[in-house]
mmCIF file of C-alpha atoms in Angstrom:
data_model
loop_
_atom_site.group_PDB
_atom_site.id
_atom_site.type_symbol
_atom_site.label_atom_id
_atom_site.label_comp_id
_atom_site.label_asym_id
_atom_site.label_seq_id
_atom_site.Cartn_x
_atom_site.Cartn_y
_atom_site.Cartn_z
ATOM 1 C CA MET A 1 -5.382 -113.433 -231.415
ATOM 2 C CA ALA A 2 -5.644 -110.437 -233.649
ATOM 3 C CA ALA A 3 -7.327 -108.481 -230.869
ATOM 4 C CA LYS A 4 -4.447 -109.352 -228.642
ATOM 5 C CA ARG A 5 -2.057 -107.914 -230.984
ATOM 6 C CA LEU A 6 -4.029 -104.677 -231.605
ATOM 7 C CA VAL A 7 -4.082 -104.255 -227.719
ATOM 8 C CA LEU A 8 -0.430 -104.976 -227.415
ATOM 9 C CA VAL A 9 0.243 -102.442 -230.496
ATOM 10 C CA VAL A 10 -1.833 -99.572 -228.989
ATOM 11 C CA CYS A 11 -0.383 -100.253 -225.610
ATOM 12 C CA THR A 12 3.154 -100.177 -226.984
ATOM 13 C CA LEU A 13 2.497 -96.951 -228.766
ATOM 14 C CA SER A 14 0.872 -95.257 -225.729
ATOM 15 C CA LEU A 15 3.996 -96.166 -223.774
ATOM 16 C CA LEU A 16 6.272 -94.995 -226.227
ATOM 17 C CA GLN A 17 4.158 -91.686 -226.615
ATOM 18 C CA THR A 18 4.368 -90.957 -222.604
ATOM 19 C CA SER A 19 7.988 -92.358 -222.160
ATOM 20 C CA PHE A 20 9.566 -89.771 -225.069
ATOM 21 C CA ALA A 21 7.135 -87.077 -223.747
ATOM 22 C CA GLY A 22 9.557 -83.940 -223.383
ATOM 23 C CA SER A 23 12.242 -85.447 -225.142
ATOM 24 C CA GLU A 24 12.789 -82.486 -227.308
ATOM 25 C CA ARG A 25 14.947 -81.098 -224.581
ATOM 26 C CA PHE A 26 17.500 -83.889 -225.214
ATOM 27 C CA TRP A 27 17.424 -83.145 -229.153
ATOM 28 C CA PRO A 28 20.174 -81.337 -230.022
ATOM 29 C CA PHE A 29 18.627 -78.904 -232.816
ATOM 30 C CA SER A 30 15.743 -77.635 -230.620
ATOM 31 C CA LYS A 31 15.690 -74.224 -229.742
ATOM 32 C CA PRO A 32 16.617 -73.633 -225.991
ATOM 33 C CA ILE A 33 14.041 -72.861 -223.578
ATOM 34 C CA LYS A 34 13.967 -69.224 -222.277
ATOM 35 C CA ALA A 35 12.550 -68.424 -218.929
ATOM 36 C CA THR A 36 9.196 -66.483 -218.828
ATOM 37 C CA THR A 37 10.728 -63.680 -217.218
ATOM 38 C CA GLU A 38 13.347 -63.256 -219.696
ATOM 39 C CA GLU A 39 10.286 -63.663 -222.419
ATOM 40 C CA ALA A 40 8.602 -60.890 -220.598
ATOM 41 C CA TRP A 41 12.005 -58.643 -220.486
ATOM 42 C CA ASP A 42 12.688 -59.206 -224.141
ATOM 43 C CA ASP A 43 8.996 -58.091 -224.876
ATOM 44 C CA LEU A 44 9.452 -55.074 -223.154
ATOM 45 C CA SER A 45 10.720 -51.647 -224.981
ATOM 46 C CA PRO A 46 14.012 -50.222 -223.883
ATOM 47 C CA GLU A 47 11.899 -47.343 -222.587
ATOM 48 C CA GLU A 48 9.873 -49.818 -220.445
ATOM 49 C CA GLN A 49 12.975 -51.673 -219.334
ATOM 50 C CA ARG A 50 14.533 -48.316 -217.903
ATOM 51 C CA VAL A 51 11.349 -47.440 -216.242
ATOM 52 C CA LEU A 52 11.185 -50.894 -214.552
ATOM 53 C CA ILE A 53 14.818 -50.960 -213.564
ATOM 54 C CA GLN A 54 14.033 -47.166 -212.139
ATOM 55 C CA ARG A 55 11.053 -48.642 -210.049
ATOM 56 C CA TYR A 56 13.171 -51.499 -208.799
ATOM 57 C CA GLN A 57 15.686 -49.318 -207.777
ATOM 58 C CA THR A 58 13.388 -46.780 -205.849
ATOM 59 C CA LEU A 59 11.897 -49.997 -204.200
ATOM 60 C CA LYS A 60 15.023 -51.050 -202.777
ATOM 61 C CA GLU A 61 16.101 -47.904 -201.432
ATOM 62 C CA ILE A 62 15.047 -47.472 -197.491
ATOM 63 C CA PRO A 63 14.991 -43.962 -196.188
ATOM 64 C CA THR A 64 17.361 -43.520 -193.180
ATOM 65 C CA ASP A 65 14.970 -43.196 -190.412
ATOM 66 C CA GLN A 66 13.493 -46.876 -191.278
ATOM 67 C CA SER A 67 17.049 -48.120 -191.967
ATOM 68 C CA SER A 68 18.336 -46.938 -188.447
ATOM 69 C CA GLN A 69 15.030 -48.453 -186.767
ATOM 70 C CA LEU A 70 15.420 -51.811 -188.523
ATOM 71 C CA GLN A 71 19.171 -51.802 -187.825
ATOM 72 C CA GLN A 72 18.078 -51.221 -183.921
ATOM 73 C CA ARG A 73 15.362 -54.157 -184.060
ATOM 74 C CA MET A 74 17.948 -56.267 -185.725
ATOM 75 C CA GLU A 75 20.471 -55.603 -183.035
ATOM 76 C CA TRP A 76 18.045 -56.237 -180.457
ATOM 77 C CA PHE A 77 16.926 -59.594 -181.965
ATOM 78 C CA THR A 78 20.649 -60.950 -182.461
ATOM 79 C CA GLN A 79 21.494 -60.277 -178.738
ATOM 80 C CA LEU A 80 18.699 -62.795 -177.914
ATOM 81 C CA PRO A 81 19.954 -66.389 -176.954
ATOM 82 C CA ASP A 82 19.262 -68.939 -179.943
ATOM 83 C CA ASP A 83 16.223 -70.656 -178.140
ATOM 84 C CA GLU A 84 14.569 -67.433 -177.366
ATOM 85 C CA LYS A 85 15.207 -66.292 -180.964
ATOM 86 C CA GLN A 86 13.452 -69.632 -182.325
ATOM 87 C CA LYS A 87 10.439 -68.938 -179.820
ATOM 88 C CA MET A 88 10.148 -65.250 -181.017
ATOM 89 C CA ARG A 89 10.092 -66.883 -184.651
ATOM 90 C CA ASP A 90 7.354 -69.504 -183.547
ATOM 91 C CA VAL A 91 5.338 -66.562 -182.056
ATOM 92 C CA TRP A 92 5.652 -64.560 -185.248
ATOM 93 C CA GLN A 93 4.471 -67.219 -187.240
ATOM 94 C CA LYS A 94 1.292 -67.720 -185.245
ATOM 95 C CA MET A 95 0.545 -63.963 -184.846
ATOM 96 C CA SER A 96 -1.829 -62.300 -187.437
ATOM 97 C CA THR A 97 -0.749 -59.160 -189.630
ATOM 98 C CA GLN A 98 -2.692 -56.944 -187.395
ATOM 99 C CA GLU A 99 -1.018 -58.221 -184.157
ATOM 100 C CA ARG A 100 2.147 -58.082 -185.969
ATOM 101 C CA SER A 101 1.888 -54.498 -186.452
ATOM 102 C CA THR A 102 0.705 -53.756 -183.194
ATOM 103 C CA LEU A 103 3.653 -55.661 -181.473
ATOM 104 C CA ARG A 104 6.053 -53.353 -184.080
ATOM 105 C CA LYS A 105 4.403 -50.301 -182.583
ATOM 106 C CA ARG A 106 4.592 -51.438 -179.025
ATOM 107 C CA MET A 107 8.188 -52.457 -179.300
ATOM 108 C CA GLN A 108 9.198 -48.899 -181.147
ATOM 109 C CA ASN A 109 7.900 -46.926 -178.452
ATOM 110 C CA ALA A 110 9.090 -49.057 -175.596
ATOM 111 C CA SER A 111 12.361 -49.065 -173.204
ATOM 112 C CA LEU A 112 14.509 -51.835 -173.273
ATOM 113 C CA GLU A 113 12.714 -53.101 -169.776
ATOM 114 C CA GLU A 114 9.441 -52.957 -171.653
ATOM 115 C CA ARG A 115 10.590 -54.569 -174.566
ATOM 116 C CA VAL A 116 11.611 -57.668 -172.389
ATOM 117 C CA ASN A 117 8.115 -57.627 -170.688
ATOM 118 C CA ILE A 118 6.000 -57.216 -174.324
ATOM 119 C CA ARG A 119 8.017 -60.274 -175.243
ATOM 120 C CA GLU A 120 7.378 -62.256 -172.339
ATOM 121 C CA GLU A 121 3.610 -61.268 -172.930
ATOM 122 C CA TYR A 122 3.664 -62.345 -176.441
ATOM 123 C CA LEU A 123 5.458 -65.706 -175.759
ATOM 124 C CA ALA A 124 3.254 -66.479 -172.964
ATOM 125 C CA LYS A 125 0.200 -65.677 -175.125
ATOM 126 C CA TYR A 126 1.600 -67.939 -177.887
ATOM 127 C CA ALA A 127 2.788 -70.709 -175.921
ATOM 128 C CA GLU A 128 -0.858 -71.728 -175.018
ATOM 129 C CA TYR A 129 -1.571 -72.452 -178.905
#
């Protein structure tokens, strides 16, 4: 009988321990939990923060020639019908990084008619997979 009570007490305590795990977030006096990025940012000196901001801004800026090329590719893609867009997305997912760069180079140097042929070539190639 005592063994049963001991087992019951141990089980109850273990259940209480697991059911209240993480309950400190509900305790009104506990300190707020900060995200790790906030903590990392706060740990940086003002100089390091300034350098990091400048680095981020330079990464965001795209050179004008790349920007115009990107705009042309986006315009070409948006002119496709929705089902063709989805097919191109599926093909893009199946391609390796090397194949993507090859396709990108071929499309940059191609005329409008050649782009259609290149797209059909890749659609046919990856439709088999």
